[in-house]
Short mmCIF file of C-alpha atoms and ligand atoms in Angstrom, two decimals:
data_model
loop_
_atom_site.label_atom_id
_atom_site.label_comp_id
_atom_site.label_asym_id
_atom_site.label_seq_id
_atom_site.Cartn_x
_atom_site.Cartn_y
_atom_site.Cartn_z
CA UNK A 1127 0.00 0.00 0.00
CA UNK A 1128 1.50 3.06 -0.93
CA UNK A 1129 1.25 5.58 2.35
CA UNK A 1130 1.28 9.09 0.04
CA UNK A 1131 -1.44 8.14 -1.94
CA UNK A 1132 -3.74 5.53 -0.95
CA UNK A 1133 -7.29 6.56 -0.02
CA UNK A 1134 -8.03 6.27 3.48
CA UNK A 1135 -9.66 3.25 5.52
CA UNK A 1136 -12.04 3.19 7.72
CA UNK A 1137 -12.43 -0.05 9.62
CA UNK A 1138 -15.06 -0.40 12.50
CA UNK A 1139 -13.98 -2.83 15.28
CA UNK A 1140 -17.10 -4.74 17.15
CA UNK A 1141 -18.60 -7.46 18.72
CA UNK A 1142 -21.94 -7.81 19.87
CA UNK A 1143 -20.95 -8.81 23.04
CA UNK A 1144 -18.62 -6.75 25.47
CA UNK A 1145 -15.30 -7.14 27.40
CA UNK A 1146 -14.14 -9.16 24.30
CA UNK A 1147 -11.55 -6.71 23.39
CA UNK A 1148 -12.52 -4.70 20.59
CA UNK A 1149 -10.59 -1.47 22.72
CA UNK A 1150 -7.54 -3.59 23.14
CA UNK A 1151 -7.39 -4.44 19.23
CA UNK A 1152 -8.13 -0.62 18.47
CA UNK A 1153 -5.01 0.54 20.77
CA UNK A 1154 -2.98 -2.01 19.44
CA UNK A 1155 -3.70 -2.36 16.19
CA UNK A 1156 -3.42 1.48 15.53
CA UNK A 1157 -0.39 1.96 17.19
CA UNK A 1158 1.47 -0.82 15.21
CA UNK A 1159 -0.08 0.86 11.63
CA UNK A 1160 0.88 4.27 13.06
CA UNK A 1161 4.80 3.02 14.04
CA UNK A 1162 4.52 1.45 10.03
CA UNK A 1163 4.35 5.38 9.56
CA UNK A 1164 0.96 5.13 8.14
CA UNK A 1165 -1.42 8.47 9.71
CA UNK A 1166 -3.70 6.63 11.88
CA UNK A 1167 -6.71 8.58 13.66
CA UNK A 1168 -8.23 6.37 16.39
CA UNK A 1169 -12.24 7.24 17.31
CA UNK A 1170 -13.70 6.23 20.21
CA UNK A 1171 -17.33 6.19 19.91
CA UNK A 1172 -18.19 4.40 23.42
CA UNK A 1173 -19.70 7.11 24.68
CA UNK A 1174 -20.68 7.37 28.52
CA UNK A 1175 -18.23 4.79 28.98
CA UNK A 1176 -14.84 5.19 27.23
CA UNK A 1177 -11.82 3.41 27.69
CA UNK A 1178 -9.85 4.26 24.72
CA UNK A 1179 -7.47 7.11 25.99
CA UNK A 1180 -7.01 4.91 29.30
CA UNK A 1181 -5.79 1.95 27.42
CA UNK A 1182 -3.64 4.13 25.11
CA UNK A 1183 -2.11 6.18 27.92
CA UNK A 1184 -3.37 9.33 26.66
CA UNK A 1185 -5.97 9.99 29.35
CA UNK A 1186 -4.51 13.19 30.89
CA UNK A 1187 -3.98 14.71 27.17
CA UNK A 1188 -7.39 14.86 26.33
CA UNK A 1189 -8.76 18.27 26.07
CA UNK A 1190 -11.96 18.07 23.76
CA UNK A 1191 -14.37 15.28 23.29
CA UNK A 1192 -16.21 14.04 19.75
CA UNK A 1193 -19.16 15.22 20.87
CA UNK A 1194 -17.68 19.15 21.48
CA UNK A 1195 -16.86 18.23 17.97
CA UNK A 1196 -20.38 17.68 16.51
CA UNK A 1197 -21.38 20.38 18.62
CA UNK A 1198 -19.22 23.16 17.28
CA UNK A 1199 -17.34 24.08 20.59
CA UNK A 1200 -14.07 23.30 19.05
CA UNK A 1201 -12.47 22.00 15.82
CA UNK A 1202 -11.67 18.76 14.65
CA UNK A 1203 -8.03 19.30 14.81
CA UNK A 1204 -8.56 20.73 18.65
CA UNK A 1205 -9.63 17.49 20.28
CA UNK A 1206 -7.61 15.35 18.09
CA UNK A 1207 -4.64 13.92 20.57
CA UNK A 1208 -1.79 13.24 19.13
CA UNK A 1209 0.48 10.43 20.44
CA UNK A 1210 4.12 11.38 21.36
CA UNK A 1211 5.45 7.97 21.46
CA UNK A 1212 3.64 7.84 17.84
CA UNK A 1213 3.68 10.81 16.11
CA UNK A 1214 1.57 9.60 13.37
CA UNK A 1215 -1.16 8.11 16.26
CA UNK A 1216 -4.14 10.57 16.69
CA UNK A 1217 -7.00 10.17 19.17
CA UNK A 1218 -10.71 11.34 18.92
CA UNK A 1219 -11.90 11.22 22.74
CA UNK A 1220 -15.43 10.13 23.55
CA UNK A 1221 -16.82 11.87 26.02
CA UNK A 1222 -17.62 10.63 29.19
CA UNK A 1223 -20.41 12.50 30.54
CA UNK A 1224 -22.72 12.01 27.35
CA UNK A 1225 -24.81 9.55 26.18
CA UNK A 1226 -24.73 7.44 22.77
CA UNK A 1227 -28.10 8.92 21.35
CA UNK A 1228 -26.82 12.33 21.37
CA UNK A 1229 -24.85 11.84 18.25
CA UNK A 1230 -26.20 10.02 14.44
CA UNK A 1231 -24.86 8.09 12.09
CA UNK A 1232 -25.32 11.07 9.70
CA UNK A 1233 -22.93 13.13 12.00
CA UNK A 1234 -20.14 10.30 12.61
CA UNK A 1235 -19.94 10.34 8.75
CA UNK A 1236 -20.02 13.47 7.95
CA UNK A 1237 -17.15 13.89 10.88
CA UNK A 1238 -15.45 10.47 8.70
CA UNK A 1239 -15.10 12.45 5.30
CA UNK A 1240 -13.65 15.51 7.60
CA UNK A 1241 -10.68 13.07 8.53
CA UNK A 1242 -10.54 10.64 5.36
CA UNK A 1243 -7.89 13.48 3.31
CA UNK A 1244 -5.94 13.76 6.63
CA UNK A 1245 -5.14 10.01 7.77
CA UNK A 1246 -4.50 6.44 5.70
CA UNK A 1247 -6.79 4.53 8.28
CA UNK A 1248 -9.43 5.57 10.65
CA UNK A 1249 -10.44 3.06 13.25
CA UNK A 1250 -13.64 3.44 15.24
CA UNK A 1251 -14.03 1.70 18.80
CA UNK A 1252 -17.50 0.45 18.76
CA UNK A 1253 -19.47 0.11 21.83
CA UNK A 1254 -20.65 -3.18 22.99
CA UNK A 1255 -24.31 -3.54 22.15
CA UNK A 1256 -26.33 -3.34 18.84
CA UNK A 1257 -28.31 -0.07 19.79
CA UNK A 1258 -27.75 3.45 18.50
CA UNK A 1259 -24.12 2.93 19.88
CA UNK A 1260 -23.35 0.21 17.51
CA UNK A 1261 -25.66 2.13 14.04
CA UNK A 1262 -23.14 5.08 14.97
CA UNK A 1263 -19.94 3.29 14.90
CA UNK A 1264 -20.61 1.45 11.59
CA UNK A 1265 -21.97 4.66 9.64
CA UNK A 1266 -19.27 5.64 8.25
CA UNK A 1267 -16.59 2.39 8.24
CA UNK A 1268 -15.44 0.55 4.84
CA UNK A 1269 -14.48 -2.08 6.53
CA UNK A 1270 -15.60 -4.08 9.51
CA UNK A 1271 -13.51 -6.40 12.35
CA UNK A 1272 -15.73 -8.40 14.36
CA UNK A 1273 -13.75 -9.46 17.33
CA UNK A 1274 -14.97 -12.49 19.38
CA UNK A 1275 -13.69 -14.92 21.99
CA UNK A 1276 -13.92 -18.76 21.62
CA UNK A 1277 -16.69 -19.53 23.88
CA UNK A 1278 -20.21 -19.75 23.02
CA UNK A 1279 -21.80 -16.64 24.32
CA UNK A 1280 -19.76 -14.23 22.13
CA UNK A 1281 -19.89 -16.39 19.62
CA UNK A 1282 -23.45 -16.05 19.39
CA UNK A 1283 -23.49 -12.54 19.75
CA UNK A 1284 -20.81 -12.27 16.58
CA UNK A 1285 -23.14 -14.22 14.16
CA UNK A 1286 -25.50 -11.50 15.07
CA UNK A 1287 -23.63 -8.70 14.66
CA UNK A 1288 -22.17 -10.26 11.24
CA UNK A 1289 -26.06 -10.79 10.17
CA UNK A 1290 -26.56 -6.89 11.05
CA UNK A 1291 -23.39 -5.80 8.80
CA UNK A 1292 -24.57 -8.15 6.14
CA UNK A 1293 -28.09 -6.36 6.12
CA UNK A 1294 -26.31 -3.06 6.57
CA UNK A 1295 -24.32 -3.47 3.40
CA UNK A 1296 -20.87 -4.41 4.23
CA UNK A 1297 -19.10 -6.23 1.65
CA UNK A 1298 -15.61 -6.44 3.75
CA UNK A 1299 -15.86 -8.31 7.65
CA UNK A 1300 -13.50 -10.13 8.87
CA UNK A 1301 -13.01 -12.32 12.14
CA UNK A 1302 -10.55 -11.65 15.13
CA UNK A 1303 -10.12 -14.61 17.59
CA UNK A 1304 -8.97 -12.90 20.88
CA UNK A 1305 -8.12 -14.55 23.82
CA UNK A 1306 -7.71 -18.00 23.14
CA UNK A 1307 -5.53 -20.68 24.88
CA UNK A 1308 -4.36 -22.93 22.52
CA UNK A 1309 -3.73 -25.62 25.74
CA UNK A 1310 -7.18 -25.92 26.21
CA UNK A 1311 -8.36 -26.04 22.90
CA UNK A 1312 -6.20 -28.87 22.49
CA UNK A 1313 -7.57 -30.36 25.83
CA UNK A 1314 -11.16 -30.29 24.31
CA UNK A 1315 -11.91 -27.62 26.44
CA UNK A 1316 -12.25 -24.58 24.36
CA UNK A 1317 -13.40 -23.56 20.96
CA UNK A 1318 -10.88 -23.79 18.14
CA UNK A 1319 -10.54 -21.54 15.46
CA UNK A 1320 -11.26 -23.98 13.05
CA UNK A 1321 -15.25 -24.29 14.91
CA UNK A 1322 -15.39 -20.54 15.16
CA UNK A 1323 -14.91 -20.10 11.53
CA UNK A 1324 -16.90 -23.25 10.46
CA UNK A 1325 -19.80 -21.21 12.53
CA UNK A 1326 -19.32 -17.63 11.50
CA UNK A 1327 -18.64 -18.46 7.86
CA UNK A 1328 -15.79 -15.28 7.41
CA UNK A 1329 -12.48 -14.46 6.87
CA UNK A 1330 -10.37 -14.81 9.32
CA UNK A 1331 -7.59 -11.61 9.79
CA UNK A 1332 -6.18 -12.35 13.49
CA UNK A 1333 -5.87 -14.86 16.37
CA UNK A 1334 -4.56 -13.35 19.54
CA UNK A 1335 -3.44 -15.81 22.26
CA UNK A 1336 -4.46 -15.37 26.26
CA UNK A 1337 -1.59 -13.02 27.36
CA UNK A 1338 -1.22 -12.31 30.86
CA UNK A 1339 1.01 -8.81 29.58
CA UNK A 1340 -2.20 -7.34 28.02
CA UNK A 1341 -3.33 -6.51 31.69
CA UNK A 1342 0.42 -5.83 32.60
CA UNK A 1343 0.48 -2.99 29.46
CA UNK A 1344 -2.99 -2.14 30.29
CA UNK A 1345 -1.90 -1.06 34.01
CA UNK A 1346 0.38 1.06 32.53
CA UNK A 1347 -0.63 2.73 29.54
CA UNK A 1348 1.75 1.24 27.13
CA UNK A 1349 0.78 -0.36 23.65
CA UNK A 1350 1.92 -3.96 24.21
CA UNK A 1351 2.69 -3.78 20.87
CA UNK A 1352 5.87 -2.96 21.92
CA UNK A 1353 6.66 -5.73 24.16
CA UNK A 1354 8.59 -8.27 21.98
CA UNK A 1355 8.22 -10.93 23.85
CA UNK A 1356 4.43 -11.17 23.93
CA UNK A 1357 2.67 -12.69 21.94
CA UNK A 1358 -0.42 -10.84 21.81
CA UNK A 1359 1.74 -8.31 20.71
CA UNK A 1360 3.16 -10.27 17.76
CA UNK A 1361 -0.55 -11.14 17.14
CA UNK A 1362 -1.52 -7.73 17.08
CA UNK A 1363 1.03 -6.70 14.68
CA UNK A 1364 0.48 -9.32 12.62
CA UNK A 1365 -3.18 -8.34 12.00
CA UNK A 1366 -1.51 -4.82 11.27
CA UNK A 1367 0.38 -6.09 8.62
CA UNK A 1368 -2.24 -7.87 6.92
CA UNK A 1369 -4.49 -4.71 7.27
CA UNK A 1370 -2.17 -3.25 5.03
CA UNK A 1371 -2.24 -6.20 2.40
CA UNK A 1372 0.84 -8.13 3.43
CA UNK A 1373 0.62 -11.74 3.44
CA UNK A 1374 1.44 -13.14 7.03
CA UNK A 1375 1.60 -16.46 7.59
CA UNK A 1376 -0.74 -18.17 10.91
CA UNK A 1377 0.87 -19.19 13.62
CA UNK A 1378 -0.08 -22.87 14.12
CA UNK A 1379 -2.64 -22.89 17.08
CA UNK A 1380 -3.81 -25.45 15.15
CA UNK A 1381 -5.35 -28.76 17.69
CA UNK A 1382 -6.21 -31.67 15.33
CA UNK A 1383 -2.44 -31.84 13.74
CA UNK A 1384 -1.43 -35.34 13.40
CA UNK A 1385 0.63 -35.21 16.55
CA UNK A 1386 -1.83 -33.44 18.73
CA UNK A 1387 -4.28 -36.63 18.05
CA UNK A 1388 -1.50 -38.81 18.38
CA UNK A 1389 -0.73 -37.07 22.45
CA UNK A 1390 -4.49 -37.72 22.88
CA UNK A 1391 -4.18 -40.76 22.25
CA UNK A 1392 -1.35 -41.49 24.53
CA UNK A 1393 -2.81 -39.12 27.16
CA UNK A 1394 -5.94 -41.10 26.98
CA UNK A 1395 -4.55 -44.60 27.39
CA UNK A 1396 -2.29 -43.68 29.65
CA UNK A 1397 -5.30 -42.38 31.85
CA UNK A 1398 -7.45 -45.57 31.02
CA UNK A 1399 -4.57 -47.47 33.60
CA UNK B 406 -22.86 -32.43 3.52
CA UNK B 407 -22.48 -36.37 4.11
CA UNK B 408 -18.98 -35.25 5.24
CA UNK B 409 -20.25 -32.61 7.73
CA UNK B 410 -22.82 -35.12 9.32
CA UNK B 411 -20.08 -37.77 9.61
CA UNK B 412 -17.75 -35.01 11.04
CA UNK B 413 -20.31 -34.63 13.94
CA UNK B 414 -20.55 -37.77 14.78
CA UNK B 415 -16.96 -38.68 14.63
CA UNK B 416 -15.93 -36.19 16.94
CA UNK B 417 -15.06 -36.56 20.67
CA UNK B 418 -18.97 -36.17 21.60
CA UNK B 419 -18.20 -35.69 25.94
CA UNK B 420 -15.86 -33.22 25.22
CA UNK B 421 -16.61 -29.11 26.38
CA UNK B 422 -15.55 -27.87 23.28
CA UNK B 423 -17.76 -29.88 21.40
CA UNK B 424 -20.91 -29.90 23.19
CA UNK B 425 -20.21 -25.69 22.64
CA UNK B 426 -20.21 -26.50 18.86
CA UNK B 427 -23.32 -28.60 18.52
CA UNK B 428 -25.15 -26.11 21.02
CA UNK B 429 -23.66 -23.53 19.01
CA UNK B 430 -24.95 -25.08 15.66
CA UNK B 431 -28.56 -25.46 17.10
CA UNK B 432 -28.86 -21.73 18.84
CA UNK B 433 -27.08 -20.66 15.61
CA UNK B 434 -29.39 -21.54 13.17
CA UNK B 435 -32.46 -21.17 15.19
CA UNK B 436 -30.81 -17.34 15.46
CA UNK B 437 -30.75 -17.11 12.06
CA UNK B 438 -34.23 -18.37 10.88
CA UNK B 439 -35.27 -16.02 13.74
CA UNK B 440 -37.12 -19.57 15.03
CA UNK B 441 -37.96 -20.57 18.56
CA UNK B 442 -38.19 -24.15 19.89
CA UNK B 443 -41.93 -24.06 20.21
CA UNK B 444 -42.38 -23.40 16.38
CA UNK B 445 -39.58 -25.92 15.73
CA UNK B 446 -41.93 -27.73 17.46
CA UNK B 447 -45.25 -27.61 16.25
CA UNK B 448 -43.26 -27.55 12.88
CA UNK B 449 -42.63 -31.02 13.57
CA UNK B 450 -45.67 -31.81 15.09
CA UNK B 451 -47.86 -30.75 11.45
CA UNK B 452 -45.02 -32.56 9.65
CA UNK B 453 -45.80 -35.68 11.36
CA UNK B 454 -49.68 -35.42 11.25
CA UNK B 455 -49.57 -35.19 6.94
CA UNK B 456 -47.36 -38.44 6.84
CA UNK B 457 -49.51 -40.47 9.18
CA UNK B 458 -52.36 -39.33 6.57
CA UNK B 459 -50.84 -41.33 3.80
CA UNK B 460 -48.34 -44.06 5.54
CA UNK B 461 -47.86 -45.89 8.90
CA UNK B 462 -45.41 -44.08 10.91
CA UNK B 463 -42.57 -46.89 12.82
CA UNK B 464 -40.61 -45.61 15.62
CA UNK B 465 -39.69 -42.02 16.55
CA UNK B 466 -39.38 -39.53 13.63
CA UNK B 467 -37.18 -36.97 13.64
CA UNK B 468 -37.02 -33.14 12.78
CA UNK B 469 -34.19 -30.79 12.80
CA UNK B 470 -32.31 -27.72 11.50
CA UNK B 471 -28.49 -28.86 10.29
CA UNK B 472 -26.52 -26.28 9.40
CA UNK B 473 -23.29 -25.61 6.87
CA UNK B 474 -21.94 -22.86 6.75
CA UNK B 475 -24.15 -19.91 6.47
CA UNK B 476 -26.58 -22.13 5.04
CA UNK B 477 -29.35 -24.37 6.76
CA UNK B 478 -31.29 -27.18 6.10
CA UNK B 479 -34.62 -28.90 7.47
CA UNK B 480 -33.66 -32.33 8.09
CA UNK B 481 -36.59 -35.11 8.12
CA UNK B 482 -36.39 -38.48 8.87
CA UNK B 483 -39.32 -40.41 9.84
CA UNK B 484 -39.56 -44.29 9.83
CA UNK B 485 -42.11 -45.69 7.68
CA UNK B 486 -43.63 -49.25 8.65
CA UNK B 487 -43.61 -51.26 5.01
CA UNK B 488 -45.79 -54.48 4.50
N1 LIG C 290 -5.57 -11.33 24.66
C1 LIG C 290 -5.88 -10.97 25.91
N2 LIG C 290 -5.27 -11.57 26.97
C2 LIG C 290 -5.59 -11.21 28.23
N3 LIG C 290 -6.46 -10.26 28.55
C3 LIG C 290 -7.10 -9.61 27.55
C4 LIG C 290 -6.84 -9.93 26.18
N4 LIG C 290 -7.62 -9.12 25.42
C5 LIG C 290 -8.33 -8.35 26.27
N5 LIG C 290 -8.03 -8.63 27.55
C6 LIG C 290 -8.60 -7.99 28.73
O1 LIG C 290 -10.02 -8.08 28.64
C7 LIG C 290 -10.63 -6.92 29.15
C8 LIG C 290 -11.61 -6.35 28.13
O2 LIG C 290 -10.89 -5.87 27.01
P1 LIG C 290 -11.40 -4.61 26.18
O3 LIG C 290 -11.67 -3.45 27.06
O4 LIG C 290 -10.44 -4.42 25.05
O5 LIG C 290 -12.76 -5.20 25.61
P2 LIG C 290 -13.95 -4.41 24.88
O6 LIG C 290 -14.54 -5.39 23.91
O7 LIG C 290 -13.46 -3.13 24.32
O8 LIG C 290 -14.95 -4.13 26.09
P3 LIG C 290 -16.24 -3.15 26.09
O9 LIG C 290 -17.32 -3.93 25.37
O10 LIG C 290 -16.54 -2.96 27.53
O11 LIG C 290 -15.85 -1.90 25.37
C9 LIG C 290 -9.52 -5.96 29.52
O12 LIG C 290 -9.34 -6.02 30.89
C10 LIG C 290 -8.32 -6.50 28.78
O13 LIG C 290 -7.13 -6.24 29.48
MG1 LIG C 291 -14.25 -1.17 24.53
#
């Protein structure tokens, strides 16, 4: 993709469900485009309840919310915090004391083509939910990332929110595993990503392992994109990379390989003493 | 779809993971057809009533939604008595 040139992206991240990690993906997956030195512009559109600047670090930078935005008490380029760890990171604060029905789709798009000659991807935290919330977030997005977990609940909740983008005209969705442990998939005990895709029917574009350094980042405001030895983090950039067309192999999580059966098999004779 | 309904059965049936997918494929489709239990039900229940009009019904028939894919299909089986 060239950076100069290319039209700009906007991707929606959601889920239906919440606590699945659509914020986490956001922060991460912006800040790895943004240190690609693409101009990223991250909008968080969980209004009344916002987490973005937290996760990011940038919570004591924020000046301006979206909705003084819409509003007309400031300018675009006002509330828009810019990262100094990432210069090309930019953040769109929700605001806090709001509620989700205050803004429309009309004026998240109209605030979209405002930002589209400025940045080479815009990525919108959705709320959880599929209320007014959720018809805001996907207004304006080319693109959408459903994010789920393995485990039946969000699971459920995905189909429906892929059903809802289907009917809403997206052409583009792809899936996001996020948290899964590949030890208990293998155990029988969770999900694979092989079931999760056989249900959902879509693309896959990321699987990010159980990482006990998300929370550790988290605590401190730090992308753990930047923690080399996670791998969440290599996860996270790998779904980066593949945003931007490049073709990145999967990690094998995979549970029915020949020798995985083959340890069952052992395992379960050896139990059957 | 011989394949799929093999891979069901094949499959570790005791284990979490997959009663999650066969719950999953159930709640899944019903989801989609926007379909509750209770009109799966009497579904089944009319179904049943126009075959015992024209043959002897033997044993318990079954109805159910499979699913492949983003795709679903009735699936009928009900156990005719012959002479
Ligand atoms: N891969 C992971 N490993 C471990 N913990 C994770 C992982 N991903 C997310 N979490 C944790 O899960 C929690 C929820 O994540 P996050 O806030 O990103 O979800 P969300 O979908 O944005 O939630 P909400 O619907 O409330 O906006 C956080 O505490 C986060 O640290
Ligand atoms: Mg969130």
């Amino acid at each position: 993709m060239d950076k100069k040139n290319s039209e700009c992206h906007v991707i929606v991240v959601t889920s239906g469900k919440g606590g699945v990690g659509k914020t986490t993906t956001v922060a991460n997956v912006s800040t790895s485009l943004a240190k690609m030195g693409y101009r990223v512009a991250v909008m968080d559109l969980d209004i009344g309840l916002k987490k973005l600047d937290l996760i990011l670090g940038l919570e004591n930078r924020v000046i301006y919310d979206i909705v003084q935005v819409i509003e007309g008490e400031c300018t675009l380029k006002q509330a828009l915090v810019r990262d100094k760890r990432f210069p090309e990171l930019h953040m769109l604060p929700a605001a806090q004391t709001r509620n989700k029905d205050e803004i429309t789709p009309e004026q998240v798009k109209d605030l979209c083509s405002q930002m589209r000659p400025d940045f080479d991807f815009v990525l919108i935290d959705c709320p959880a939910g599929i209320e007014q919330g959720f018809r805001n977030a996907i207004a304006a997005a080319d693109q959408a990332l459903v994010v789920t977990n393995p485990e039946v609940s969000a699971v459920r909740d995905a189909d429906r929110i892929i059903g809802m983008l289907e009917s809403a005209g997206f052409q583009d969705i792809k899936l996001i595993v996020n948290r899964i442990r590949p030890d208990m998939v293998r155990h029988g005990d969770m999900l694979s990503i092989e079931d999760l895709i056989e249900h959902l029917c879509i693309d896959l574009l990321g699987v990010v392992p159980e990482d006990r350094n998300v929370v550790v980042s988290t605590n401190r405001g730090e992308p753990i994109i930047l923690n080399d030895r996670s791998s969440a983090a290599l996860a996270f950039n790998n779904i980066a990379r593949r945003i931007i067309g490049e073709e990145v192999e999967f990690p094998t999580f995979q549970d029915d390989s020949f020798w995985d059966r083959l340890r069952g098999l052992g395992r379960n004779l050896f139990s059957g003493r | 779809m011989l394949d799929f309904i093999k891979k069901i059965y094949t499959r570790d049936e005791s284990s979490s993971r997959n009663q999650a997918n066969n719950r999953l494929r159930v709640v899944l489709s019903h989801d989609r057809l926007n379909l509750t239990p209770e009109t799966l039900n009497s579904l089944k229940e009319d179904i049943i009533v126009v075959i015992a009009n024209h043959l002897d019904i033997d044993g318990s028939p079954e109805v159910r939604l499979i699913t492949e894919g983003r795709n679903t299909a009735l699936d009928i089986s009900i156990p005719v008595k012959g002479r």
